[in-house]
Amino acid sequence: MTARERLQLAYEIAFLPRRLNGLWRVWKTCPSAIPEDQLKALDEAAMLHLQLPEGNGAPIGARYRLALYQAGASDYHMRTFVANVRRRLHRPELTMTSVPPGMVRDVILPKYNMPVSPPPALRTGM
């Protein structure tokens, strides 16, 4: 799995309830057989629910999209779901307090109903 594919999987795990639920059904039957890339994607999914990075470390459009994903996922308690799955799989605690800027990318989730670009005021930097 490439780094880009793992990041795509991390976004899907973090923000698509059906995706995480499907993986969890497989993972709980045989936790020792989970591929390392999927475990890393699960850890990255937890990181995607942290506070957004400040400054110029990540593109504004990607930060905006991630903020919308975070807001949409809150209705489904995805942060808690990801944390509970990680705890059941005995994953280490996260030490960072915000999303690493390298993970803030313009990842588009399939069948996710949201605006494609930020409002004009955010695109111009006010």
Short mmCIF file of N, CA and C in Angstrom, two decimals:
data_model
loop_
_atom_site.label_atom_id
_atom_site.label_comp_id
_atom_site.label_asym_id
_atom_site.label_seq_id
_atom_site.Cartn_x
_atom_site.Cartn_y
_atom_site.Cartn_z
N MET A 1 0.85 -1.18 0.00
CA MET A 1 0.00 0.00 0.00
C MET A 1 0.89 1.24 0.00
N THR A 2 0.62 2.17 -0.90
CA THR A 2 1.41 3.40 -0.95
C THR A 2 0.96 4.34 0.17
N ALA A 3 1.77 5.36 0.42
CA ALA A 3 1.43 6.34 1.45
C ALA A 3 0.12 7.06 1.10
N ARG A 4 -0.09 7.34 -0.16
CA ARG A 4 -1.32 8.01 -0.60
C ARG A 4 -2.54 7.10 -0.39
N GLU A 5 -2.40 5.83 -0.70
CA GLU A 5 -3.50 4.88 -0.48
C GLU A 5 -3.81 4.74 1.01
N ARG A 6 -2.76 4.73 1.84
CA ARG A 6 -2.98 4.63 3.28
C ARG A 6 -3.67 5.88 3.82
N LEU A 7 -3.29 7.06 3.29
CA LEU A 7 -3.95 8.29 3.72
C LEU A 7 -5.42 8.29 3.30
N GLN A 8 -5.71 7.82 2.10
CA GLN A 8 -7.10 7.70 1.64
C GLN A 8 -7.88 6.77 2.58
N LEU A 9 -7.28 5.64 2.94
CA LEU A 9 -7.92 4.71 3.86
C LEU A 9 -8.13 5.36 5.23
N ALA A 10 -7.16 6.12 5.69
CA ALA A 10 -7.29 6.80 6.99
C ALA A 10 -8.47 7.77 6.97
N TYR A 11 -8.62 8.54 5.90
CA TYR A 11 -9.76 9.45 5.79
C TYR A 11 -11.07 8.67 5.78
N GLU A 12 -11.10 7.55 5.07
CA GLU A 12 -12.32 6.74 5.03
C GLU A 12 -12.65 6.17 6.40
N ILE A 13 -11.65 5.67 7.10
CA ILE A 13 -11.86 5.12 8.44
C ILE A 13 -12.34 6.22 9.39
N ALA A 14 -11.75 7.40 9.27
CA ALA A 14 -12.06 8.49 10.19
C ALA A 14 -13.46 9.06 9.99
N PHE A 15 -13.93 9.11 8.75
CA PHE A 15 -15.13 9.89 8.47
C PHE A 15 -16.28 9.14 7.83
N LEU A 16 -16.09 7.89 7.47
CA LEU A 16 -17.18 7.10 6.88
C LEU A 16 -17.55 5.96 7.84
N PRO A 17 -18.66 6.09 8.55
CA PRO A 17 -19.04 5.07 9.53
C PRO A 17 -19.12 3.66 8.95
N ARG A 18 -19.67 3.52 7.76
CA ARG A 18 -19.80 2.18 7.16
C ARG A 18 -18.43 1.55 6.90
N ARG A 19 -17.47 2.37 6.50
CA ARG A 19 -16.13 1.85 6.19
C ARG A 19 -15.47 1.30 7.46
N LEU A 20 -15.52 2.08 8.54
CA LEU A 20 -14.92 1.63 9.79
C LEU A 20 -15.67 0.43 10.35
N ASN A 21 -16.99 0.45 10.27
CA ASN A 21 -17.78 -0.67 10.78
C ASN A 21 -17.45 -1.96 10.02
N GLY A 22 -17.31 -1.86 8.70
CA GLY A 22 -16.96 -3.05 7.91
C GLY A 22 -15.59 -3.59 8.27
N LEU A 23 -14.62 -2.69 8.42
CA LEU A 23 -13.28 -3.14 8.81
C LEU A 23 -13.28 -3.72 10.22
N TRP A 24 -14.01 -3.09 11.12
CA TRP A 24 -14.05 -3.57 12.51
C TRP A 24 -14.63 -4.99 12.58
N ARG A 25 -15.64 -5.28 11.78
CA ARG A 25 -16.21 -6.63 11.77
C ARG A 25 -15.17 -7.68 11.38
N VAL A 26 -14.30 -7.32 10.44
CA VAL A 26 -13.23 -8.25 10.03
C VAL A 26 -12.14 -8.30 11.08
N TRP A 27 -11.73 -7.13 11.57
CA TRP A 27 -10.61 -7.05 12.52
C TRP A 27 -10.89 -7.79 13.82
N LYS A 28 -12.12 -7.69 14.34
CA LYS A 28 -12.37 -8.28 15.65
C LYS A 28 -12.39 -9.82 15.61
N THR A 29 -12.55 -10.40 14.42
CA THR A 29 -12.53 -11.86 14.34
C THR A 29 -11.12 -12.41 14.47
N CYS A 30 -10.13 -11.66 13.98
CA CYS A 30 -8.74 -12.13 14.05
C CYS A 30 -7.79 -10.93 14.10
N PRO A 31 -7.67 -10.30 15.27
CA PRO A 31 -6.84 -9.10 15.39
C PRO A 31 -5.37 -9.31 15.02
N SER A 32 -4.86 -10.51 15.19
CA SER A 32 -3.45 -10.75 14.90
C SER A 32 -3.16 -10.77 13.40
N ALA A 33 -4.19 -10.90 12.57
CA ALA A 33 -4.00 -10.97 11.12
C ALA A 33 -4.20 -9.62 10.42
N ILE A 34 -4.37 -8.54 11.18
CA ILE A 34 -4.59 -7.24 10.57
C ILE A 34 -3.29 -6.76 9.94
N PRO A 35 -3.32 -6.37 8.66
CA PRO A 35 -2.10 -5.85 8.01
C PRO A 35 -1.61 -4.57 8.71
N GLU A 36 -0.31 -4.42 8.78
CA GLU A 36 0.30 -3.27 9.45
C GLU A 36 -0.15 -1.95 8.82
N ASP A 37 -0.32 -1.92 7.51
CA ASP A 37 -0.77 -0.70 6.84
C ASP A 37 -2.16 -0.29 7.31
N GLN A 38 -3.03 -1.25 7.56
CA GLN A 38 -4.37 -0.92 8.05
C GLN A 38 -4.31 -0.39 9.48
N LEU A 39 -3.42 -0.95 10.30
CA LEU A 39 -3.26 -0.44 11.67
C LEU A 39 -2.72 0.98 11.65
N LYS A 40 -1.76 1.26 10.76
CA LYS A 40 -1.24 2.62 10.63
C LYS A 40 -2.34 3.57 10.17
N ALA A 41 -3.17 3.12 9.22
CA ALA A 41 -4.28 3.95 8.75
C ALA A 41 -5.26 4.22 9.88
N LEU A 42 -5.49 3.26 10.75
CA LEU A 42 -6.36 3.46 11.90
C LEU A 42 -5.77 4.52 12.83
N ASP A 43 -4.47 4.45 13.07
CA ASP A 43 -3.81 5.46 13.91
C ASP A 43 -3.91 6.84 13.26
N GLU A 44 -3.71 6.90 11.95
CA GLU A 44 -3.81 8.17 11.24
C GLU A 44 -5.25 8.70 11.26
N ALA A 45 -6.22 7.79 11.23
CA ALA A 45 -7.62 8.20 11.31
C ALA A 45 -7.89 8.89 12.64
N ALA A 46 -7.30 8.38 13.71
CA ALA A 46 -7.46 9.04 15.02
C ALA A 46 -6.82 10.42 15.00
N MET A 47 -5.68 10.55 14.33
CA MET A 47 -5.01 11.85 14.23
C MET A 47 -5.85 12.86 13.46
N LEU A 48 -6.62 12.38 12.49
CA LEU A 48 -7.45 13.28 11.68
C LEU A 48 -8.57 13.93 12.50
N HIS A 49 -8.85 13.41 13.68
CA HIS A 49 -9.88 14.00 14.53
C HIS A 49 -9.30 14.99 15.53
N LEU A 50 -7.99 15.22 15.49
CA LEU A 50 -7.37 16.19 16.39
C LEU A 50 -7.63 17.60 15.88
N GLN A 51 -7.20 18.57 16.66
CA GLN A 51 -7.33 19.98 16.29
C GLN A 51 -6.61 20.25 14.97
N LEU A 52 -7.20 21.13 14.14
CA LEU A 52 -6.57 21.48 12.87
C LEU A 52 -5.29 22.26 13.10
N PRO A 53 -4.28 22.08 12.23
CA PRO A 53 -3.03 22.82 12.39
C PRO A 53 -3.22 24.30 12.04
N GLU A 54 -2.47 25.14 12.72
CA GLU A 54 -2.51 26.57 12.43
C GLU A 54 -1.37 26.94 11.50
N GLY A 55 -1.49 28.07 10.86
CA GLY A 55 -0.40 28.58 10.04
C GLY A 55 -0.44 28.07 8.62
N ASN A 56 0.69 28.20 7.96
CA ASN A 56 0.79 27.88 6.54
C ASN A 56 1.23 26.45 6.27
N GLY A 57 1.19 25.58 7.26
CA GLY A 57 1.66 24.22 7.08
C GLY A 57 0.80 23.36 6.19
N ALA A 58 -0.45 23.76 5.96
CA ALA A 58 -1.36 22.97 5.14
C ALA A 58 -2.20 23.91 4.28
N PRO A 59 -2.57 23.50 3.08
CA PRO A 59 -3.38 24.34 2.20
C PRO A 59 -4.74 24.67 2.81
N ILE A 60 -5.20 25.91 2.61
CA ILE A 60 -6.45 26.36 3.20
C ILE A 60 -7.63 25.52 2.73
N GLY A 61 -7.67 25.15 1.46
CA GLY A 61 -8.79 24.34 0.96
C GLY A 61 -8.83 22.98 1.61
N ALA A 62 -7.66 22.39 1.82
CA ALA A 62 -7.61 21.07 2.46
C ALA A 62 -8.01 21.17 3.93
N ARG A 63 -7.59 22.25 4.60
CA ARG A 63 -8.00 22.44 6.01
C ARG A 63 -9.50 22.63 6.10
N TYR A 64 -10.06 23.38 5.17
CA TYR A 64 -11.50 23.61 5.14
C TYR A 64 -12.24 22.28 4.95
N ARG A 65 -11.80 21.48 3.99
CA ARG A 65 -12.44 20.19 3.74
C ARG A 65 -12.34 19.29 4.98
N LEU A 66 -11.17 19.25 5.60
CA LEU A 66 -10.99 18.42 6.80
C LEU A 66 -11.90 18.90 7.93
N ALA A 67 -12.05 20.21 8.07
CA ALA A 67 -12.96 20.75 9.09
C ALA A 67 -14.40 20.31 8.84
N LEU A 68 -14.80 20.32 7.57
CA LEU A 68 -16.15 19.86 7.23
C LEU A 68 -16.31 18.37 7.51
N TYR A 69 -15.28 17.60 7.18
CA TYR A 69 -15.34 16.17 7.48
C TYR A 69 -15.46 15.96 8.99
N GLN A 70 -14.68 16.68 9.77
CA GLN A 70 -14.74 16.54 11.24
C GLN A 70 -16.13 16.90 11.75
N ALA A 71 -16.69 17.99 11.24
CA ALA A 71 -18.02 18.42 11.68
C ALA A 71 -19.08 17.39 11.30
N GLY A 72 -19.02 16.88 10.08
CA GLY A 72 -19.99 15.88 9.64
C GLY A 72 -19.89 14.58 10.40
N ALA A 73 -18.68 14.20 10.79
CA ALA A 73 -18.47 12.94 11.51
C ALA A 73 -18.92 13.02 12.96
N SER A 74 -19.06 14.24 13.49
CA SER A 74 -19.43 14.37 14.91
C SER A 74 -20.83 13.83 15.18
N ASP A 75 -21.71 13.91 14.19
CA ASP A 75 -23.07 13.37 14.38
C ASP A 75 -23.05 11.86 14.57
N TYR A 76 -22.02 11.20 14.05
CA TYR A 76 -21.92 9.75 14.13
C TYR A 76 -20.95 9.29 15.22
N HIS A 77 -20.43 10.23 16.01
CA HIS A 77 -19.50 9.93 17.10
C HIS A 77 -18.28 9.16 16.59
N MET A 78 -17.80 9.57 15.41
CA MET A 78 -16.69 8.84 14.80
C MET A 78 -15.40 8.95 15.59
N ARG A 79 -15.15 10.08 16.24
CA ARG A 79 -13.94 10.21 17.05
C ARG A 79 -13.93 9.15 18.15
N THR A 80 -15.07 8.96 18.79
CA THR A 80 -15.20 7.96 19.85
C THR A 80 -15.11 6.55 19.28
N PHE A 81 -15.74 6.31 18.14
CA PHE A 81 -15.71 4.99 17.49
C PHE A 81 -14.27 4.61 17.16
N VAL A 82 -13.53 5.53 16.54
CA VAL A 82 -12.13 5.26 16.19
C VAL A 82 -11.31 5.00 17.46
N ALA A 83 -11.53 5.82 18.48
CA ALA A 83 -10.79 5.65 19.74
C ALA A 83 -11.09 4.30 20.39
N ASN A 84 -12.35 3.89 20.36
CA ASN A 84 -12.73 2.60 20.95
C ASN A 84 -12.12 1.42 20.19
N VAL A 85 -12.11 1.50 18.86
CA VAL A 85 -11.50 0.43 18.07
C VAL A 85 -10.01 0.37 18.37
N ARG A 86 -9.35 1.52 18.42
CA ARG A 86 -7.92 1.55 18.71
C ARG A 86 -7.63 0.96 20.09
N ARG A 87 -8.47 1.29 21.06
CA ARG A 87 -8.29 0.77 22.42
C ARG A 87 -8.46 -0.75 22.44
N ARG A 88 -9.47 -1.26 21.72
CA ARG A 88 -9.70 -2.71 21.67
C ARG A 88 -8.56 -3.46 21.00
N LEU A 89 -7.87 -2.76 20.07
CA LEU A 89 -6.73 -3.37 19.37
C LEU A 89 -5.40 -3.07 20.05
N HIS A 90 -5.47 -2.44 21.22
CA HIS A 90 -4.29 -2.14 22.04
C HIS A 90 -3.28 -1.27 21.29
N ARG A 91 -3.77 -0.25 20.58
CA ARG A 91 -2.90 0.70 19.88
C ARG A 91 -2.39 1.72 20.89
N PRO A 92 -1.18 2.26 20.68
CA PRO A 92 -0.62 3.23 21.62
C PRO A 92 -1.40 4.55 21.61
N GLU A 93 -1.35 5.24 22.73
CA GLU A 93 -2.02 6.54 22.86
C GLU A 93 -1.36 7.56 21.93
N LEU A 94 -2.15 8.49 21.45
CA LEU A 94 -1.61 9.57 20.62
C LEU A 94 -0.92 10.60 21.51
N THR A 95 0.21 11.11 21.06
CA THR A 95 0.94 12.11 21.84
C THR A 95 0.79 13.50 21.25
N MET A 96 0.40 13.61 19.99
CA MET A 96 0.27 14.93 19.37
C MET A 96 -1.06 15.56 19.74
N THR A 97 -1.14 16.87 19.56
CA THR A 97 -2.36 17.60 19.91
C THR A 97 -3.09 18.16 18.69
N SER A 98 -2.44 18.16 17.53
CA SER A 98 -3.10 18.63 16.32
C SER A 98 -2.75 17.71 15.15
N VAL A 99 -3.55 17.81 14.11
CA VAL A 99 -3.34 16.98 12.92
C VAL A 99 -1.98 17.36 12.31
N PRO A 100 -1.12 16.39 12.03
CA PRO A 100 0.14 16.72 11.36
C PRO A 100 -0.15 17.38 10.01
N PRO A 101 0.52 18.51 9.70
CA PRO A 101 0.23 19.22 8.45
C PRO A 101 0.36 18.34 7.20
N GLY A 102 1.23 17.36 7.22
CA GLY A 102 1.40 16.48 6.07
C GLY A 102 0.19 15.60 5.81
N MET A 103 -0.68 15.45 6.80
CA MET A 103 -1.89 14.63 6.62
C MET A 103 -3.08 15.45 6.12
N VAL A 104 -2.93 16.76 6.14
CA VAL A 104 -4.02 17.62 5.67
C VAL A 104 -3.88 17.75 4.16
N ARG A 105 -4.60 16.93 3.46
CA ARG A 105 -4.57 16.91 2.00
C ARG A 105 -6.01 16.97 1.50
N ASP A 106 -6.17 17.34 0.26
CA ASP A 106 -7.49 17.47 -0.32
C ASP A 106 -7.99 16.10 -0.76
N VAL A 107 -8.25 15.25 0.23
CA VAL A 107 -8.73 13.89 -0.02
C VAL A 107 -10.25 13.94 -0.17
N ILE A 108 -10.73 13.43 -1.28
CA ILE A 108 -12.17 13.42 -1.53
C ILE A 108 -12.70 12.04 -1.20
N LEU A 109 -13.70 12.00 -0.35
CA LEU A 109 -14.31 10.74 0.05
C LEU A 109 -15.45 10.39 -0.89
N PRO A 110 -15.53 9.15 -1.33
CA PRO A 110 -16.61 8.75 -2.23
C PRO A 110 -17.97 8.84 -1.53
N LYS A 111 -18.94 9.35 -2.27
CA LYS A 111 -20.33 9.44 -1.79
C LYS A 111 -20.46 10.25 -0.50
N TYR A 112 -19.60 11.25 -0.34
CA TYR A 112 -19.69 12.13 0.83
C TYR A 112 -20.28 13.44 0.35
N ASN A 113 -21.46 13.80 0.82
CA ASN A 113 -22.19 14.95 0.33
C ASN A 113 -21.75 16.21 1.07
N MET A 114 -20.90 17.02 0.41
CA MET A 114 -20.45 18.27 1.00
C MET A 114 -19.97 19.19 -0.10
N PRO A 115 -19.83 20.48 0.19
CA PRO A 115 -19.32 21.42 -0.82
C PRO A 115 -17.92 21.01 -1.27
N VAL A 116 -17.63 21.26 -2.54
CA VAL A 116 -16.35 20.85 -3.11
C VAL A 116 -15.25 21.86 -2.80
N SER A 117 -15.57 23.12 -2.68
CA SER A 117 -14.53 24.13 -2.42
C SER A 117 -14.99 25.07 -1.31
N PRO A 118 -14.03 25.76 -0.66
CA PRO A 118 -14.40 26.68 0.42
C PRO A 118 -15.10 27.92 -0.12
N PRO A 119 -15.80 28.65 0.75
CA PRO A 119 -16.43 29.88 0.32
C PRO A 119 -15.39 30.87 -0.22
N PRO A 120 -15.79 31.82 -1.08
CA PRO A 120 -14.83 32.75 -1.67
C PRO A 120 -13.97 33.49 -0.65
N ALA A 121 -14.54 33.84 0.50
CA ALA A 121 -13.77 34.58 1.51
C ALA A 121 -12.58 33.76 2.02
N LEU A 122 -12.73 32.45 2.13
CA LEU A 122 -11.62 31.61 2.58
C LEU A 122 -10.59 31.38 1.48
N ARG A 123 -11.03 31.34 0.23
CA ARG A 123 -10.10 31.11 -0.87
C ARG A 123 -9.15 32.28 -1.06
N THR A 124 -9.61 33.49 -0.78
CA THR A 124 -8.78 34.67 -1.00
C THR A 124 -7.89 34.98 0.19
N GLY A 125 -8.13 34.34 1.31
CA GLY A 125 -7.33 34.56 2.50
C GLY A 125 -7.76 35.78 3.29
N MET A 126 -8.88 36.39 2.93
CA MET A 126 -9.45 37.57 3.56
C MET A 126 -8.39 38.61 3.63
#
